[in-house]
PDB file of C-alpha atoms in Angstrom:
ATOM      1  CA  UNK A   6      -0.545 -29.426 -31.749  1.00 64.00           C
ATOM      2  CA  UNK A   7       1.226 -31.564 -29.151  1.00 68.00           C
ATOM      3  CA  UNK A   8       4.231 -29.236 -28.923  1.00 72.00           C
ATOM      4  CA  UNK A   9       3.599 -26.231 -26.626  1.00 69.00           C
ATOM      5  CA  UNK A  10       5.069 -22.834 -27.276  1.00 64.00           C
ATOM      6  CA  UNK A  11       5.380 -20.508 -30.238  1.00 68.00           C
ATOM      7  CA  UNK A  12       5.125 -21.303 -33.923  1.00 73.00           C
ATOM      8  CA  UNK A  13       8.882 -21.724 -34.273  1.00 74.00           C
ATOM      9  CA  UNK A  14       8.844 -24.653 -31.855  1.00 70.00           C
ATOM     10  CA  UNK A  15       5.872 -26.210 -33.600  1.00 71.00           C
ATOM     11  CA  UNK A  16       7.507 -25.778 -36.997  1.00 75.00           C
ATOM     12  CA  UNK A  17      10.710 -27.361 -35.692  1.00 74.00           C
ATOM     13  CA  UNK A  18       8.682 -30.308 -34.415  1.00 69.00           C
ATOM     14  CA  UNK A  19       6.974 -30.787 -37.769  1.00 73.00           C
ATOM     15  CA  UNK A  20      10.335 -30.644 -39.542  1.00 74.00           C
ATOM     16  CA  UNK A  21      11.758 -33.240 -37.178  1.00 71.00           C
ATOM     17  CA  UNK A  22       8.790 -35.532 -37.899  1.00 73.00           C
ATOM     18  CA  UNK A  23       9.265 -35.041 -41.642  1.00 74.00           C
ATOM     19  CA  UNK A  24      12.943 -35.958 -41.474  1.00 74.00           C
ATOM     20  CA  UNK A  25      12.311 -38.979 -39.268  1.00 72.00           C
ATOM     21  CA  UNK A  26       9.534 -40.104 -41.607  1.00 70.00           C
ATOM     22  CA  UNK A  27      11.910 -40.001 -44.557  1.00 71.00           C
ATOM     23  CA  UNK A  28      14.602 -41.798 -42.595  1.00 73.00           C
ATOM     24  CA  UNK A  29      12.308 -44.476 -41.170  1.00 69.00           C
ATOM     25  CA  UNK A  30      10.034 -45.218 -44.128  1.00 65.00           C
ATOM     26  CA  UNK A  31      12.484 -44.499 -46.964  1.00 66.00           C
ATOM     27  CA  UNK A  32      10.275 -42.058 -48.840  1.00 63.00           C
ATOM     28  CA  UNK A  33      10.858 -38.422 -49.741  1.00 61.00           C
ATOM     29  CA  UNK A  34       7.221 -37.409 -49.259  1.00 57.00           C
ATOM     30  CA  UNK A  35       5.089 -37.674 -46.166  1.00 54.00           C
ATOM     31  CA  UNK A  36       1.580 -37.969 -47.607  1.00 55.00           C
ATOM     32  CA  UNK A  37      -0.068 -40.145 -50.205  1.00 50.00           C
ATOM     33  CA  UNK A  38      -1.430 -36.984 -51.894  1.00 51.00           C
ATOM     34  CA  UNK A  39       2.161 -36.037 -52.738  1.00 52.00           C
ATOM     35  CA  UNK A  40       2.840 -39.472 -54.148  1.00 51.00           C
ATOM     36  CA  UNK A  41       4.278 -40.837 -50.949  1.00 52.00           C
ATOM     37  CA  UNK A  42       3.721 -44.258 -49.524  1.00 57.00           C
ATOM     38  CA  UNK A  43       1.152 -45.006 -46.850  1.00 66.00           C
ATOM     39  CA  UNK A  44       2.194 -46.647 -43.609  1.00 64.00           C
ATOM     40  CA  UNK A  45       0.133 -48.238 -40.837  1.00 68.00           C
ATOM     41  CA  UNK A  46      -1.077 -45.807 -38.197  1.00 70.00           C
ATOM     42  CA  UNK A  47       0.662 -47.882 -35.542  1.00 72.00           C
ATOM     43  CA  UNK A  48       3.991 -47.279 -37.300  1.00 71.00           C
ATOM     44  CA  UNK A  49       3.504 -43.518 -37.178  1.00 72.00           C
ATOM     45  CA  UNK A  50       2.413 -43.697 -33.544  1.00 75.00           C
ATOM     46  CA  UNK A  51       5.515 -45.701 -32.724  1.00 76.00           C
ATOM     47  CA  UNK A  52       7.700 -43.068 -34.392  1.00 77.00           C
ATOM     48  CA  UNK A  53       6.126 -40.285 -32.335  1.00 80.00           C
ATOM     49  CA  UNK A  54       6.393 -42.310 -29.115  1.00 83.00           C
ATOM     50  CA  UNK A  55      10.095 -42.797 -29.687  1.00 83.00           C
ATOM     51  CA  UNK A  56      10.435 -39.043 -30.113  1.00 81.00           C
ATOM     52  CA  UNK A  57       8.559 -38.415 -26.857  1.00 85.00           C
ATOM     53  CA  UNK A  58      10.872 -40.777 -24.978  1.00 86.00           C
ATOM     54  CA  UNK A  59      13.942 -39.221 -26.586  1.00 85.00           C
ATOM     55  CA  UNK A  60      12.899 -35.631 -25.780  1.00 85.00           C
ATOM     56  CA  UNK A  61      12.025 -36.379 -22.164  1.00 89.00           C
ATOM     57  CA  UNK A  62      15.295 -38.239 -21.653  1.00 91.00           C
ATOM     58  CA  UNK A  63      17.310 -35.349 -23.102  1.00 88.00           C
ATOM     59  CA  UNK A  64      15.409 -32.997 -20.757  1.00 88.00           C
ATOM     60  CA  UNK A  65      17.001 -34.811 -17.824  1.00 92.00           C
ATOM     61  CA  UNK A  66      14.033 -36.976 -16.825  1.00 92.00           C
ATOM     62  CA  UNK A  67      14.634 -40.622 -15.967  1.00 90.00           C
ATOM     63  CA  UNK A  68      12.378 -43.035 -17.858  1.00 89.00           C
ATOM     64  CA  UNK A  69      11.755 -46.692 -17.098  1.00 87.00           C
ATOM     65  CA  UNK A  70      10.049 -48.659 -19.878  1.00 86.00           C
ATOM     66  CA  UNK A  71       8.236 -51.889 -19.000  1.00 86.00           C
ATOM     67  CA  UNK A  72       6.483 -54.264 -21.360  1.00 84.00           C
ATOM     68  CA  UNK A  73       3.092 -55.567 -20.274  1.00 81.00           C
ATOM     69  CA  UNK A  74       2.857 -59.295 -19.595  1.00 81.00           C
ATOM     70  CA  UNK A  75       0.741 -59.867 -22.684  1.00 82.00           C
ATOM     71  CA  UNK A  76       3.027 -57.659 -24.778  1.00 78.00           C
ATOM     72  CA  UNK A  77       0.195 -55.367 -25.815  1.00 80.00           C
ATOM     73  CA  UNK A  78       1.391 -52.201 -24.034  1.00 82.00           C
ATOM     74  CA  UNK A  79       4.569 -50.447 -22.998  1.00 83.00           C
ATOM     75  CA  UNK A  80       4.437 -48.655 -19.658  1.00 86.00           C
ATOM     76  CA  UNK A  81       6.713 -45.658 -19.186  1.00 86.00           C
ATOM     77  CA  UNK A  82       7.464 -44.496 -15.678  1.00 87.00           C
ATOM     78  CA  UNK A  83       8.858 -40.960 -15.479  1.00 89.00           C
ATOM     79  CA  UNK A  84      10.973 -39.726 -12.591  1.00 89.00           C
ATOM     80  CA  UNK A  85      12.693 -36.379 -12.152  1.00 90.00           C
ATOM     81  CA  UNK A  86      16.060 -36.230 -10.344  1.00 91.00           C
ATOM     82  CA  UNK A  87      16.095 -34.023  -7.272  1.00 91.00           C
ATOM     83  CA  UNK A  88      18.426 -31.461  -8.853  1.00 92.00           C
ATOM     84  CA  UNK A  89      16.036 -31.044 -11.789  1.00 93.00           C
ATOM     85  CA  UNK A  90      13.064 -30.629  -9.441  1.00 93.00           C
ATOM     86  CA  UNK A  91      14.930 -27.960  -7.491  1.00 94.00           C
ATOM     87  CA  UNK A  92      15.815 -26.006 -10.628  1.00 94.00           C
ATOM     88  CA  UNK A  93      12.196 -26.108 -11.793  1.00 94.00           C
ATOM     89  CA  UNK A  94      10.919 -25.065  -8.340  1.00 94.00           C
ATOM     90  CA  UNK A  95      13.332 -22.127  -8.379  1.00 95.00           C
ATOM     91  CA  UNK A  96      12.245 -21.167 -11.892  1.00 94.00           C
ATOM     92  CA  UNK A  97       8.544 -21.288 -11.005  1.00 93.00           C
ATOM     93  CA  UNK A  98       9.000 -19.597  -7.592  1.00 93.00           C
ATOM     94  CA  UNK A  99       7.286 -22.640  -6.125  1.00 93.00           C
ATOM     95  CA  UNK A 100       6.459 -22.022  -2.475  1.00 92.00           C
ATOM     96  CA  UNK A 101       7.758 -24.408   0.183  1.00 93.00           C
ATOM     97  CA  UNK A 102       7.176 -24.501   3.912  1.00 92.00           C
ATOM     98  CA  UNK A 103       9.795 -23.187   6.305  1.00 93.00           C
ATOM     99  CA  UNK A 104      11.024 -25.225   9.227  1.00 92.00           C
ATOM    100  CA  UNK A 105       9.078 -24.530  12.379  1.00 90.00           C
ATOM    101  CA  UNK A 106      12.265 -23.383  14.142  1.00 91.00           C
ATOM    102  CA  UNK A 107      12.605 -20.425  11.774  1.00 91.00           C
ATOM    103  CA  UNK A 108       9.731 -18.804  13.671  1.00 91.00           C
ATOM    104  CA  UNK A 109       8.802 -21.050  16.631  1.00 91.00           C
ATOM    105  CA  UNK A 110       5.886 -18.875  17.695  1.00 89.00           C
ATOM    106  CA  UNK A 111       5.069 -16.086  20.162  1.00 88.00           C
ATOM    107  CA  UNK A 112       5.477 -18.327  23.206  1.00 88.00           C
ATOM    108  CA  UNK A 113       9.129 -18.847  22.298  1.00 86.00           C
ATOM    109  CA  UNK A 114       9.940 -15.219  21.549  1.00 86.00           C
ATOM    110  CA  UNK A 115       8.162 -13.842  24.625  1.00 85.00           C
ATOM    111  CA  UNK A 116       9.994 -15.951  27.202  1.00 82.00           C
ATOM    112  CA  UNK A 117      11.212 -13.611  29.934  1.00 80.00           C
ATOM    113  CA  UNK A 118      13.652 -14.247  32.749  1.00 75.00           C
ATOM    114  CA  UNK A 119      14.277 -10.692  33.963  1.00 76.00           C
ATOM    115  CA  UNK A 120      13.080  -7.092  33.860  1.00 75.00           C
ATOM    116  CA  UNK A 121      14.758  -3.871  32.840  1.00 71.00           C
ATOM    117  CA  UNK A 122      15.096  -0.713  34.940  1.00 72.00           C
ATOM    118  CA  UNK A 123      11.576   0.358  33.990  1.00 76.00           C
ATOM    119  CA  UNK A 124      10.092  -2.959  35.064  1.00 73.00           C
ATOM    120  CA  UNK A 125       9.469  -4.178  31.526  1.00 79.00           C
ATOM    121  CA  UNK A 126      10.164  -7.827  30.761  1.00 78.00           C
ATOM    122  CA  UNK A 127      13.381  -8.689  28.944  1.00 79.00           C
ATOM    123  CA  UNK A 128      12.655 -11.269  26.287  1.00 82.00           C
ATOM    124  CA  UNK A 129      15.781 -13.382  26.350  1.00 83.00           C
ATOM    125  CA  UNK A 130      15.311 -15.049  22.933  1.00 83.00           C
ATOM    126  CA  UNK A 131      14.833 -11.702  21.211  1.00 86.00           C
ATOM    127  CA  UNK A 132      17.988 -10.445  22.916  1.00 83.00           C
ATOM    128  CA  UNK A 133      19.828 -13.569  21.734  1.00 86.00           C
ATOM    129  CA  UNK A 134      18.569 -13.072  18.193  1.00 88.00           C
ATOM    130  CA  UNK A 135      19.835  -9.484  18.132  1.00 87.00           C
ATOM    131  CA  UNK A 136      23.452 -10.526  18.787  1.00 90.00           C
ATOM    132  CA  UNK A 137      25.701  -9.876  15.797  1.00 92.00           C
ATOM    133  CA  UNK A 138      28.779 -12.082  15.478  1.00 91.00           C
ATOM    134  CA  UNK A 139      32.100 -11.255  13.955  1.00 92.00           C
ATOM    135  CA  UNK A 140      32.882 -13.329  10.902  1.00 91.00           C
ATOM    136  CA  UNK A 141      35.459 -15.501  12.661  1.00 92.00           C
ATOM    137  CA  UNK A 142      33.024 -16.116  15.544  1.00 92.00           C
ATOM    138  CA  UNK A 143      30.292 -17.162  13.109  1.00 92.00           C
ATOM    139  CA  UNK A 144      32.663 -19.552  11.345  1.00 92.00           C
ATOM    140  CA  UNK A 145      33.659 -21.117  14.667  1.00 93.00           C
ATOM    141  CA  UNK A 146      30.035 -21.608  15.735  1.00 92.00           C
ATOM    142  CA  UNK A 147      29.092 -23.124  12.385  1.00 92.00           C
ATOM    143  CA  UNK A 148      32.100 -25.440  12.483  1.00 92.00           C
ATOM    144  CA  UNK A 149      31.140 -26.573  15.996  1.00 92.00           C
ATOM    145  CA  UNK A 150      27.617 -27.362  14.792  1.00 91.00           C
ATOM    146  CA  UNK A 151      29.068 -29.319  11.885  1.00 92.00           C
ATOM    147  CA  UNK A 152      31.431 -31.326  14.110  1.00 92.00           C
ATOM    148  CA  UNK A 153      28.490 -32.130  16.396  1.00 91.00           C
ATOM    149  CA  UNK A 154      26.563 -33.472  13.418  1.00 90.00           C
ATOM    150  CA  UNK A 155      23.881 -30.800  13.715  1.00 90.00           C
ATOM    151  CA  UNK A 156      24.379 -29.237  10.269  1.00 89.00           C
ATOM    152  CA  UNK A 157      25.668 -30.459   6.940  1.00 88.00           C
ATOM    153  CA  UNK A 158      28.948 -29.487   5.286  1.00 90.00           C
ATOM    154  CA  UNK A 159      27.202 -26.886   3.116  1.00 88.00           C
ATOM    155  CA  UNK A 160      26.325 -24.857   6.235  1.00 89.00           C
ATOM    156  CA  UNK A 161      29.686 -25.187   7.970  1.00 88.00           C
ATOM    157  CA  UNK A 162      30.965 -21.702   7.080  1.00 90.00           C
ATOM    158  CA  UNK A 163      29.915 -18.192   6.152  1.00 90.00           C
ATOM    159  CA  UNK A 164      29.040 -17.634   2.497  1.00 91.00           C
ATOM    160  CA  UNK A 165      31.380 -14.794   1.584  1.00 87.00           C
ATOM    161  CA  UNK A 166      29.445 -13.397  -1.375  1.00 88.00           C
ATOM    162  CA  UNK A 167      25.877 -14.229  -0.324  1.00 89.00           C
ATOM    163  CA  UNK A 168      26.327 -13.067   3.279  1.00 89.00           C
ATOM    164  CA  UNK A 169      28.165  -9.719   3.041  1.00 90.00           C
ATOM    165  CA  UNK A 170      27.315  -8.319   6.499  1.00 91.00           C
ATOM    166  CA  UNK A 171      27.150  -9.409  10.132  1.00 92.00           C
ATOM    167  CA  UNK A 172      23.375  -9.303  10.010  1.00 92.00           C
ATOM    168  CA  UNK A 173      23.268 -11.889   7.214  1.00 92.00           C
ATOM    169  CA  UNK A 174      25.524 -14.541   8.700  1.00 92.00           C
ATOM    170  CA  UNK A 175      24.395 -13.947  12.308  1.00 92.00           C
ATOM    171  CA  UNK A 176      20.776 -14.531  11.337  1.00 92.00           C
ATOM    172  CA  UNK A 177      21.675 -17.870   9.745  1.00 93.00           C
ATOM    173  CA  UNK A 178      23.731 -18.904  12.777  1.00 93.00           C
ATOM    174  CA  UNK A 179      20.852 -18.174  15.155  1.00 93.00           C
ATOM    175  CA  UNK A 180      18.396 -20.091  12.978  1.00 92.00           C
ATOM    176  CA  UNK A 181      20.690 -23.120  12.708  1.00 93.00           C
ATOM    177  CA  UNK A 182      21.197 -23.078  16.490  1.00 92.00           C
ATOM    178  CA  UNK A 183      17.437 -23.191  17.049  1.00 92.00           C
ATOM    179  CA  UNK A 184      17.143 -26.073  14.577  1.00 92.00           C
ATOM    180  CA  UNK A 185      20.013 -27.919  16.273  1.00 91.00           C
ATOM    181  CA  UNK A 186      18.480 -27.361  19.724  1.00 89.00           C
ATOM    182  CA  UNK A 187      15.055 -28.505  18.501  1.00 90.00           C
ATOM    183  CA  UNK A 188      13.334 -25.661  20.278  1.00 91.00           C
ATOM    184  CA  UNK A 189       9.616 -26.177  20.943  1.00 90.00           C
ATOM    185  CA  UNK A 190       7.474 -24.958  18.057  1.00 90.00           C
ATOM    186  CA  UNK A 191       4.004 -23.668  18.823  1.00 89.00           C
ATOM    187  CA  UNK A 192       3.409 -21.745  15.615  1.00 86.00           C
ATOM    188  CA  UNK A 193       0.541 -23.610  13.902  1.00 82.00           C
ATOM    189  CA  UNK A 194       0.986 -21.707  10.655  1.00 83.00           C
ATOM    190  CA  UNK A 195       4.621 -21.827   9.497  1.00 84.00           C
ATOM    191  CA  UNK A 196       5.680 -19.397   6.827  1.00 88.00           C
ATOM    192  CA  UNK A 197       5.941 -20.411   3.172  1.00 90.00           C
ATOM    193  CA  UNK A 198       8.249 -18.733   0.688  1.00 92.00           C
ATOM    194  CA  UNK A 199       9.456 -19.025  -2.889  1.00 94.00           C
ATOM    195  CA  UNK A 200      12.038 -21.752  -3.213  1.00 94.00           C
ATOM    196  CA  UNK A 201      15.546 -20.808  -4.226  1.00 93.00           C
ATOM    197  CA  UNK A 202      18.543 -23.014  -4.931  1.00 92.00           C
ATOM    198  CA  UNK A 203      20.807 -20.486  -3.201  1.00 92.00           C
ATOM    199  CA  UNK A 204      22.833 -22.537  -0.660  1.00 91.00           C
ATOM    200  CA  UNK A 205      22.620 -19.841   2.027  1.00 91.00           C
ATOM    201  CA  UNK A 206      18.823 -20.213   2.131  1.00 92.00           C
ATOM    202  CA  UNK A 207      18.541 -23.986   1.970  1.00 91.00           C
ATOM    203  CA  UNK A 208      18.458 -24.433   5.756  1.00 91.00           C
ATOM    204  CA  UNK A 209      15.171 -22.522   5.948  1.00 92.00           C
ATOM    205  CA  UNK A 210      13.044 -25.157   4.200  1.00 93.00           C
ATOM    206  CA  UNK A 211      11.487 -28.113   5.956  1.00 91.00           C
ATOM    207  CA  UNK A 212      12.641 -31.637   5.090  1.00 89.00           C
ATOM    208  CA  UNK A 213      10.574 -34.786   4.653  1.00 85.00           C
ATOM    209  CA  UNK A 214      11.522 -38.482   4.598  1.00 81.00           C
ATOM    210  CA  UNK A 215      11.216 -40.302   1.280  1.00 77.00           C
ATOM    211  CA  UNK A 216      12.444 -43.406  -0.500  1.00 73.00           C
ATOM    212  CA  UNK A 217      15.381 -41.353  -1.795  1.00 72.00           C
ATOM    213  CA  UNK A 218      16.276 -40.024   1.661  1.00 78.00           C
ATOM    214  CA  UNK A 219      15.397 -36.612   3.057  1.00 84.00           C
ATOM    215  CA  UNK A 220      13.901 -34.207   0.556  1.00 87.00           C
ATOM    216  CA  UNK A 221      12.552 -30.667   0.537  1.00 90.00           C
ATOM    217  CA  UNK A 222       9.510 -31.740  -1.495  1.00 90.00           C
ATOM    218  CA  UNK A 223       6.303 -33.428  -0.464  1.00 86.00           C
ATOM    219  CA  UNK A 224       4.832 -35.985  -2.901  1.00 83.00           C
ATOM    220  CA  UNK A 225       2.418 -33.350  -4.210  1.00 84.00           C
ATOM    221  CA  UNK A 226       5.367 -31.024  -4.930  1.00 89.00           C
ATOM    222  CA  UNK A 227       7.271 -33.728  -6.829  1.00 89.00           C
ATOM    223  CA  UNK A 228       4.220 -34.639  -8.895  1.00 88.00           C
ATOM    224  CA  UNK A 229       3.456 -31.002  -9.714  1.00 89.00           C
ATOM    225  CA  UNK A 230       7.028 -30.110 -10.676  1.00 92.00           C
ATOM    226  CA  UNK A 231       7.515 -33.272 -12.736  1.00 91.00           C
ATOM    227  CA  UNK A 232       4.282 -32.493 -14.589  1.00 89.00           C
ATOM    228  CA  UNK A 233       5.498 -28.953 -15.288  1.00 91.00           C
ATOM    229  CA  UNK A 234       8.764 -30.279 -16.707  1.00 91.00           C
ATOM    230  CA  UNK A 235       6.911 -32.694 -18.985  1.00 89.00           C
ATOM    231  CA  UNK A 236       4.458 -29.989 -20.082  1.00 87.00           C
ATOM    232  CA  UNK A 237       7.358 -27.897 -21.361  1.00 86.00           C
ATOM    233  CA  UNK A 238       7.955 -30.441 -24.103  1.00 85.00           C
ATOM    234  CA  UNK A 239       4.586 -31.996 -24.954  1.00 82.00           C
ATOM    235  CA  UNK A 240       0.880 -31.477 -24.453  1.00 81.00           C
ATOM    236  CA  UNK A 241       0.026 -34.959 -23.282  1.00 80.00           C
ATOM    237  CA  UNK A 242      -3.693 -34.217 -23.538  1.00 81.00           C
ATOM    238  CA  UNK A 243      -3.242 -33.924 -27.305  1.00 81.00           C
ATOM    239  CA  UNK A 244      -1.157 -37.107 -27.398  1.00 81.00           C
ATOM    240  CA  UNK A 245      -3.873 -38.975 -25.504  1.00 82.00           C
ATOM    241  CA  UNK A 246      -6.568 -37.551 -27.787  1.00 83.00           C
ATOM    242  CA  UNK A 247      -4.723 -38.834 -30.867  1.00 78.00           C
ATOM    243  CA  UNK A 248      -4.014 -42.188 -29.175  1.00 81.00           C
ATOM    244  CA  UNK A 249      -0.256 -41.749 -29.332  1.00 80.00           C
ATOM    245  CA  UNK A 250      -0.282 -42.160 -25.555  1.00 81.00           C
ATOM    246  CA  UNK A 251      -3.055 -44.168 -23.976  1.00 82.00           C
ATOM    247  CA  UNK A 252      -3.003 -42.338 -20.656  1.00 82.00           C
ATOM    248  CA  UNK A 253      -0.789 -40.026 -18.596  1.00 82.00           C
ATOM    249  CA  UNK A 254      -1.391 -40.044 -14.867  1.00 80.00           C
ATOM    250  CA  UNK A 255       0.350 -39.741 -11.515  1.00 79.00           C
ATOM    251  CA  UNK A 256       1.282 -42.895  -9.675  1.00 71.00           C
ATOM    252  CA  UNK A 257      -0.126 -43.623  -6.242  1.00 56.00           C
ATOM    253  CA  UNK A 258       2.532 -42.226  -3.903  1.00 51.00           C
ATOM    254  CA  UNK A 259       1.466 -43.501  -0.473  1.00 45.00           C
ATOM    255  CA  UNK A 260       3.251 -46.842  -0.836  1.00 46.00           C
ATOM    256  CA  UNK A 261       6.699 -45.524   0.172  1.00 51.00           C
ATOM    257  CA  UNK A 262       8.366 -46.991  -2.886  1.00 51.00           C
ATOM    258  CA  UNK A 263       6.921 -50.494  -2.803  1.00 51.00           C
ATOM    259  CA  UNK A 264       5.727 -52.148  -5.984  1.00 56.00           C
ATOM    260  CA  UNK A 265       2.146 -51.281  -6.832  1.00 56.00           C
ATOM    261  CA  UNK A 266       0.309 -54.575  -7.054  1.00 62.00           C
ATOM    262  CA  UNK A 267      -3.180 -55.799  -6.321  1.00 64.00           C
ATOM    263  CA  UNK A 268      -1.727 -57.710  -3.370  1.00 66.00           C
ATOM    264  CA  UNK A 269      -0.297 -54.489  -1.935  1.00 60.00           C
ATOM    265  CA  UNK A 270      -3.638 -52.707  -2.159  1.00 59.00           C
ATOM    266  CA  UNK A 271      -5.398 -55.744  -0.719  1.00 62.00           C
ATOM    267  CA  UNK A 272      -3.082 -55.737   2.288  1.00 63.00           C
ATOM    268  CA  UNK A 273      -3.216 -51.983   2.936  1.00 58.00           C
ATOM    269  CA  UNK A 274      -6.677 -50.895   1.888  1.00 60.00           C
ATOM    270  CA  UNK A 275      -9.206 -50.498   4.679  1.00 55.00           C
ATOM    271  CA  UNK A 276     -12.464 -52.375   4.180  1.00 60.00           C
ATOM    272  CA  UNK A 277     -15.107 -50.189   5.743  1.00 55.00           C
ATOM    273  CA  UNK A 278     -17.204 -53.062   7.043  1.00 58.00           C
ATOM    274  CA  UNK A 279     -14.209 -54.529   8.897  1.00 57.00           C
ATOM    275  CA  UNK A 280     -12.347 -51.389   9.923  1.00 55.00           C
ATOM    276  CA  UNK A 281     -12.143 -49.862  13.346  1.00 54.00           C
ATOM    277  CA  UNK A 282     -14.029 -46.650  14.050  1.00 51.00           C
ATOM    278  CA  UNK A 283     -10.904 -44.516  13.448  1.00 51.00           C
ATOM    279  CA  UNK A 284      -9.407 -46.407  10.495  1.00 52.00           C
ATOM    280  CA  UNK A 285     -11.521 -44.725   7.833  1.00 50.00           C
ATOM    281  CA  UNK A 286     -11.179 -41.082   6.918  1.00 50.00           C
ATOM    282  CA  UNK A 287     -13.531 -38.671   5.231  1.00 45.00           C
ATOM    283  CA  UNK A 288     -14.349 -39.146   1.533  1.00 46.00           C
ATOM    284  CA  UNK A 289     -13.644 -35.463   0.807  1.00 45.00           C
ATOM    285  CA  UNK A 290     -10.452 -33.788   1.927  1.00 47.00           C
ATOM    286  CA  UNK A 291     -12.265 -30.575   2.820  1.00 48.00           C
ATOM    287  CA  UNK A 292     -14.346 -32.245   5.490  1.00 53.00           C
ATOM    288  CA  UNK A 293     -13.476 -31.566   9.159  1.00 59.00           C
ATOM    289  CA  UNK A 294     -12.781 -35.267   9.758  1.00 55.00           C
ATOM    290  CA  UNK A 295      -9.700 -35.135   7.562  1.00 52.00           C
ATOM    291  CA  UNK A 296      -8.493 -31.863   9.091  1.00 57.00           C
ATOM    292  CA  UNK A 297      -8.790 -33.260  12.607  1.00 59.00           C
ATOM    293  CA  UNK A 298      -7.788 -36.828  11.746  1.00 55.00           C
ATOM    294  CA  UNK A 299     -11.167 -38.144  12.924  1.00 57.00           C
ATOM    295  CA  UNK A 300     -13.252 -40.980  11.592  1.00 58.00           C
ATOM    296  CA  UNK A 301     -16.124 -40.124   9.294  1.00 60.00           C
ATOM    297  CA  UNK A 302     -19.798 -40.721   9.975  1.00 65.00           C
ATOM    298  CA  UNK A 303     -21.004 -44.284   9.578  1.00 64.00           C
ATOM    299  CA  UNK A 304     -23.201 -43.461   6.558  1.00 69.00           C
ATOM    300  CA  UNK A 305     -20.134 -42.080   4.750  1.00 66.00           C
ATOM    301  CA  UNK A 306     -17.906 -45.066   5.364  1.00 63.00           C
ATOM    302  CA  UNK A 307     -18.694 -46.966   2.131  1.00 63.00           C
ATOM    303  CA  UNK A 308     -17.067 -44.065   0.228  1.00 64.00           C
ATOM    304  CA  UNK A 309     -14.311 -43.330   2.730  1.00 61.00           C
ATOM    305  CA  UNK A 310     -10.584 -43.483   2.128  1.00 54.00           C
ATOM    306  CA  UNK A 311      -8.216 -44.726   4.828  1.00 52.00           C
ATOM    307  CA  UNK A 312      -6.504 -42.126   6.946  1.00 46.00           C
ATOM    308  CA  UNK A 313      -2.823 -41.967   5.968  1.00 41.00           C
TER     309      UNK A 313
END
């Protein structure tokens, strides 16, 4: 029941458990009705837990096991490497936000410095965007951006196979130039698109600071994708129901990598009766106070979360 997928996967899981039972408990049968030996429930749970850890590790997840101070519990912290998260995001067509410079907004595109013969405005940025470079010109511009530290080494040249025409590589050059120039962005609603690991599209996605350096994923993206990876191998709801796992939950992610302790929460949590009028946010994320970053009403403050 804890193994998702078709019957073949479930049957393979049962067979694995049978073999491990025989190997661990030195008996050829797995039930007392068949003449086998009985074992404590905790021994069986321990066997299954070891299998869970082994499967998740082989799936590429990084696990950190910690024994509780009283020795009564083992905590398992699961982390997915960035490459694994990117592959899963690509597989799921997970949508990520584009950089604002990809489409800065109508104010940027409609800047005009001259008029044509008919008296119509000439939008200089649209004219600039329509320029198509020769391949050697594009390579020179990209190399200049790389030498100036504006782009990474992966964007320092034209992708021969992925960018077969002038239109393809010229469009990337123009976008990277806008990003390098940090053009003003007035578009309040940036585009979102399916994530792809294709290197020629990587520059389109916004980046965010994290403990591991710059990343394309917000905390909510990392939690969602890690959960999807884990769900491929086990139904943790079933494991919790059968007390193989006591609980499976997401860690608090607003601590920027610091250790989660009572002292940390005590230092950072906002006490509503001592907080300033703008230190407490709304208790529900859908409320206008959260959207506008405003303090909540005084009668809501006992239930309010701090604005992050």
